[in-house]
Amino acid sequence: MLGFPAVIESCLPRRAVGRTRLQVTELGLGAASLGNLYRPMSDAEAHETLEAAFNEGIGYVDCAPYYGFGLCEQRVGEGLKGREGIVVSTKVGRLLQPAPEVIDDSERFGFRSAMPYTPVFDYSYDGVMRSWESSLQRLGVARIDMLYVHDIGRMTHGYRHPERLQELIHGGGLRALGKLRAEGQLDAVGIGVNEVQVCLELMEETDLDVILLAGRYTLLEQKALDVLFPECARRGTSVVIGGPYNSGILATGTRSDVAPRFNYEVAATDIVFRVRRLERVCREFNVPLPAAALQFPLAHPQVASVIPGLGGPQQVEQTMTYYRTRIPAEFWQELRSQNLIHEAAPLPAAQT
């Protein structure tokens, strides 16, 4: 049988964030590309991307000061003008300091942005408050819905992780977040990370409404089911899934013209082999691999939203096609029978 499975029309349901009053659409927009991640994007293309997403019913956008060194937040703010009901999250943990030596959009930290700032880690009370206030100005809003602590953990900080963690816990970063939440300046606070262990460490120190977990609950990796997700269920903490394609390989597959990427690096042989097994099942059931990767995390009850990076109106359109693709229940059962899905992972229901 040729071609993709039938596509169904669907609205975008909203899901609660933790025990808060906030609800987000189950499909959101990861806005790092709007900060010129890996390639320049014009202001017009950024605006068209946001316009296309909002017109499709996507009602949640995640950004960060780090994304393009303020460029992402500025563009998101422009796209929000005249619109209501869009949930916005951004992040703290890095302050943007003036960098007069920046004169063009040569790549820095993966971003092709000419914004004359450089990011500096700061998880202290003053650092969190300054970051929040600066984000309000760049976004052009009076209030931000969700605030994540960005990239705390060993994966980012290595041997300096204990120092950074202490700055957040005892240096007042967590206290600043709690103050903003208690005053009604935010609906939800959480962390945005690429690793599981630091989530568990911080859940012992504070109440997190939500965890933005990038790349750790996907078709390729489900270890978060062992301890983290049960702990989130016990505490009433929601999970937002970033990086559903593991930074590329679940979107491109293994037959792309460039080397497939996993976790921002060229994929190792064992990862490529596992994806090829996934691809064989996808071919058997005529299911696009990216559609399966996008829909899989949404089956878990702790997951509030999945936020793929969207870098153009065409990507928005393609993502909505993947989101609406009918995938038969037998497909998921076959993945489980081949031990390609964790035995404890909830499987998506067949769409009718």
XYZ file of C-alpha atoms in Angstrom:
352
model
C 0.000 0.000 0.000
C 1.437 3.386 -1.046
C 1.131 6.757 0.635
C 0.598 7.754 4.242
C -2.379 6.666 6.347
C -5.538 8.718 6.286
C -5.422 12.023 8.092
C -8.227 13.046 10.416
C -9.331 16.522 11.371
C -9.086 17.224 15.070
C -9.128 20.105 17.484
C -6.338 20.591 19.991
C -7.434 19.460 23.447
C -6.052 21.223 26.513
C -4.532 19.506 29.507
C -4.025 20.742 33.058
C -0.571 21.742 34.295
C -0.026 20.061 37.639
C -2.530 21.171 40.227
C -2.647 24.712 38.875
C -5.522 26.415 37.084
C -3.421 26.587 33.928
C -4.167 24.472 30.868
C -2.039 24.061 27.744
C -2.813 22.625 24.337
C -1.435 19.112 24.066
C 0.662 20.245 21.115
C 2.837 23.310 21.638
C 5.519 25.222 19.792
C 9.141 24.965 20.847
C 10.463 28.334 19.733
C 14.253 27.863 19.729
C 14.239 28.077 15.927
C 12.778 31.568 16.217
C 16.075 32.504 17.866
C 17.904 31.431 14.686
C 18.937 28.009 15.938
C 21.529 26.675 13.448
C 20.278 28.925 10.633
C 19.161 32.531 10.137
C 15.436 33.166 9.962
C 13.901 36.455 8.912
C 11.483 38.351 11.130
C 8.819 37.718 8.496
C 9.354 33.954 8.536
C 9.271 33.920 12.324
C 5.985 35.824 12.275
C 4.552 33.470 9.646
C 5.556 30.477 11.769
C 3.741 31.795 14.820
C 0.742 32.820 12.720
C 0.481 29.355 11.176
C 0.753 27.673 14.595
C -1.888 29.873 16.200
C -4.225 29.426 13.236
C -3.924 25.642 13.661
C -5.051 25.943 17.268
C -1.642 25.628 18.948
C -2.073 27.652 22.104
C 1.227 27.160 23.927
C 4.649 28.613 23.081
C 7.894 27.920 24.932
C 10.831 30.272 24.605
C 13.935 31.328 26.560
C 16.344 34.265 26.821
C 19.098 31.900 25.663
C 17.402 31.262 22.315
C 19.074 33.793 20.067
C 20.143 35.881 23.090
C 16.800 37.648 23.356
C 15.773 37.338 19.708
C 13.315 34.485 20.287
C 11.461 36.318 23.050
C 11.257 39.503 20.984
C 9.768 37.613 18.038
C 7.315 35.688 20.194
C 6.234 38.971 21.759
C 5.576 40.459 18.334
C 3.541 37.400 17.376
C 1.416 37.657 20.510
C 0.187 41.169 19.782
C -3.567 41.250 19.373
C -4.005 37.645 20.528
C -5.497 36.277 23.725
C -5.435 32.841 25.302
C -1.901 31.862 24.246
C 0.056 30.306 27.111
C 3.707 31.391 27.195
C 6.576 29.864 29.095
C 10.122 31.135 29.283
C 13.158 30.387 31.397
C 15.585 31.653 34.002
C 19.128 30.628 34.877
C 21.027 32.657 32.298
C 21.342 36.430 32.228
C 22.145 38.282 29.012
C 25.109 40.604 29.358
C 26.122 43.207 26.754
C 28.640 41.909 24.213
C 29.752 44.874 22.069
C 32.192 42.647 20.199
C 29.260 40.930 18.438
C 28.871 42.545 15.021
C 27.158 39.876 12.906
C 25.194 36.633 13.096
C 28.158 34.268 13.201
C 27.160 31.126 15.072
C 27.445 31.258 18.855
C 26.222 28.400 21.052
C 24.373 27.060 18.022
C 22.479 30.306 17.291
C 22.935 32.567 14.272
C 21.873 35.717 16.072
C 23.383 39.195 15.835
C 21.854 40.265 19.154
C 24.831 41.844 21.037
C 24.504 39.855 24.236
C 26.186 36.845 25.753
C 24.590 34.389 28.213
C 25.966 34.042 31.749
C 24.669 31.461 34.229
C 22.981 32.892 37.319
C 20.584 30.841 39.459
C 20.548 33.232 42.429
C 17.566 35.138 43.783
C 18.614 38.353 42.057
C 19.498 36.497 38.873
C 16.063 34.868 38.641
C 14.253 38.133 39.340
C 16.329 40.079 36.816
C 15.831 37.400 34.181
C 12.053 37.380 34.715
C 11.838 41.184 34.522
C 13.937 41.288 31.337
C 11.776 38.589 29.729
C 8.648 40.607 30.458
C 10.156 43.529 28.575
C 11.374 41.504 25.595
C 8.026 39.721 25.298
C 6.119 42.953 25.777
C 3.737 41.405 28.281
C 2.700 42.174 31.846
C 2.688 38.545 32.909
C 4.263 35.196 32.006
C 2.294 31.991 32.568
C 5.097 29.513 33.290
C 8.724 29.921 34.277
C 11.284 27.119 33.998
C 14.770 26.919 35.506
C 16.856 26.320 32.392
C 19.565 23.662 32.024
C 20.313 22.967 35.658
C 22.090 19.615 35.925
C 25.262 17.669 35.269
C 24.737 17.431 31.545
C 25.209 21.195 31.278
C 27.453 22.016 34.208
C 29.604 18.930 34.697
C 31.790 19.204 37.790
C 30.216 22.583 38.627
C 26.753 21.066 39.007
C 26.841 20.954 42.855
C 27.802 24.634 42.925
C 25.035 25.641 40.525
C 22.485 23.528 42.383
C 23.412 25.151 45.684
C 23.065 28.579 44.085
C 19.537 27.682 43.030
C 18.537 26.078 46.343
C 20.417 28.134 48.943
C 21.226 31.202 46.856
C 17.575 32.072 46.574
C 16.629 31.027 43.052
C 13.892 28.710 44.254
C 12.744 31.328 46.749
C 12.370 33.853 43.914
C 10.226 31.442 41.915
C 8.072 30.715 44.945
C 7.605 34.420 45.592
C 6.514 35.105 42.015
C 4.069 32.206 42.112
C 2.653 33.210 45.506
C 2.138 36.785 44.293
C 0.220 35.586 41.241
C 2.871 36.726 38.775
C 3.078 33.157 37.460
C 0.692 30.237 37.266
C 3.331 27.510 37.278
C 7.020 26.995 37.978
C 9.264 24.155 36.955
C 12.561 23.164 35.393
C 13.538 22.710 31.761
C 16.246 20.069 31.421
C 17.626 17.221 29.320
C 18.222 14.758 32.171
C 16.245 12.835 34.769
C 18.435 12.809 37.884
C 18.349 16.548 38.558
C 14.538 16.436 38.388
C 14.503 13.971 41.251
C 17.056 16.008 43.197
C 15.004 19.191 42.941
C 11.695 17.506 43.681
C 13.134 16.777 47.122
C 13.731 20.493 47.633
C 10.625 22.168 46.247
C 7.184 21.658 44.727
C 7.419 21.708 40.945
C 4.235 22.248 38.988
C 5.800 21.048 35.758
C 8.981 19.609 34.262
C 9.983 20.353 30.693
C 11.875 17.172 29.862
C 13.699 17.263 26.530
C 14.569 14.017 24.785
C 14.141 11.674 27.731
C 10.687 10.291 26.990
C 10.532 9.405 23.319
C 10.183 6.368 21.081
C 13.905 5.848 21.650
C 14.209 6.449 25.373
C 11.753 5.703 28.173
C 13.821 5.367 31.339
C 11.833 8.232 32.842
C 9.076 5.662 33.434
C 11.119 3.833 36.063
C 11.257 6.494 38.800
C 10.566 10.009 37.530
C 7.063 9.625 36.124
C 5.757 7.693 39.162
C 7.201 10.409 41.399
C 5.561 13.088 39.268
C 2.237 11.266 39.598
C 2.645 11.089 43.364
C 3.422 14.789 43.659
C 0.991 16.091 41.030
C 3.727 17.366 38.715
C 3.017 17.521 34.996
C 5.566 16.853 32.263
C 6.014 18.781 29.035
C 7.944 16.799 26.439
C 10.538 18.672 24.431
C 12.695 17.111 21.745
C 10.203 14.381 20.731
C 12.446 13.575 17.755
C 15.593 13.284 19.906
C 17.081 16.318 18.125
C 16.589 14.859 14.684
C 16.832 11.139 14.111
C 13.137 10.385 14.749
C 12.188 13.089 12.256
C 14.689 12.325 9.487
C 15.075 8.590 10.021
C 18.316 6.844 9.112
C 18.148 7.368 5.356
C 18.649 11.126 5.244
C 21.337 12.753 3.129
C 23.165 13.912 6.252
C 24.301 11.885 9.232
C 21.325 11.402 11.595
C 21.599 13.268 14.884
C 20.701 12.118 18.382
C 21.022 14.373 21.437
C 22.567 17.128 19.301
C 25.387 14.868 18.082
C 25.903 12.370 15.273
C 23.927 9.278 16.304
C 25.913 6.302 17.602
C 25.691 2.940 15.848
C 23.403 1.366 18.456
C 20.955 4.258 18.167
C 20.910 4.008 14.379
C 20.288 0.256 14.638
C 17.350 0.771 17.001
C 15.807 3.410 14.750
C 16.115 1.068 11.785
C 14.091 -1.483 13.725
C 11.463 1.201 14.365
C 11.498 2.079 10.667
C 10.837 -1.525 9.660
C 7.681 -1.618 11.784
C 6.652 1.783 10.421
C 6.954 0.483 6.868
C 4.977 -2.626 7.726
C 2.064 -0.533 9.026
C 2.529 2.403 6.645
C 3.092 4.837 9.512
C 5.439 7.838 9.186
C 8.117 7.573 11.877
C 7.738 11.257 12.911
C 3.992 10.754 13.396
C 4.624 7.864 15.775
C 7.304 9.857 17.599
C 4.990 12.840 18.039
C 1.968 10.870 19.207
C 3.680 8.383 21.516
C 4.430 10.692 24.503
C 0.897 12.092 24.526
C -0.455 8.728 25.659
C 1.058 9.160 29.118
C -1.314 10.770 31.647
C 1.478 12.861 33.216
C 2.242 14.533 29.897
C 0.541 17.900 29.481
C 2.013 18.839 26.112
C 4.554 17.875 23.468
C 6.458 20.824 21.986
C 8.461 20.045 18.836
C 10.684 22.778 17.477
C 8.948 24.494 14.567
C 11.077 26.530 12.201
C 8.714 27.693 9.486
C 5.057 27.546 8.422
C 5.756 24.417 6.368
C 7.009 22.643 9.481
C 3.841 23.689 11.291
C 1.726 22.191 8.507
C 3.759 18.981 8.441
C 3.601 18.655 12.218
C -0.174 18.979 12.197
C -0.323 16.240 9.572
C 1.757 13.970 11.802
C -0.396 14.869 14.812
C -3.580 13.941 12.951
C -2.292 10.770 11.278
C -4.305 7.658 12.130
C -2.079 5.007 13.676
C -3.600 1.560 14.278
C -3.424 -0.010 17.714
C -1.679 -3.032 16.162
C 1.306 -0.822 15.319
C 1.934 0.020 18.966
C 1.411 -3.581 20.022
C 3.989 -4.698 17.483
C 6.526 -2.213 18.839
C 5.922 -3.565 22.326
C 6.180 -7.190 21.198
C 9.612 -6.376 19.744
C 10.686 -4.703 23.003
C 10.905 -1.340 21.286
C 8.556 0.242 23.833
C 8.882 -0.027 27.613
C 6.370 -2.498 29.046
C 5.025 0.204 31.385
C 4.531 2.838 28.678
C 0.884 3.726 27.991
C 0.057 3.199 24.325
C -1.884 5.731 22.248
C -5.480 4.834 21.570
C -6.392 4.147 17.960
C -8.024 7.217 16.399
C -11.443 6.875 14.856
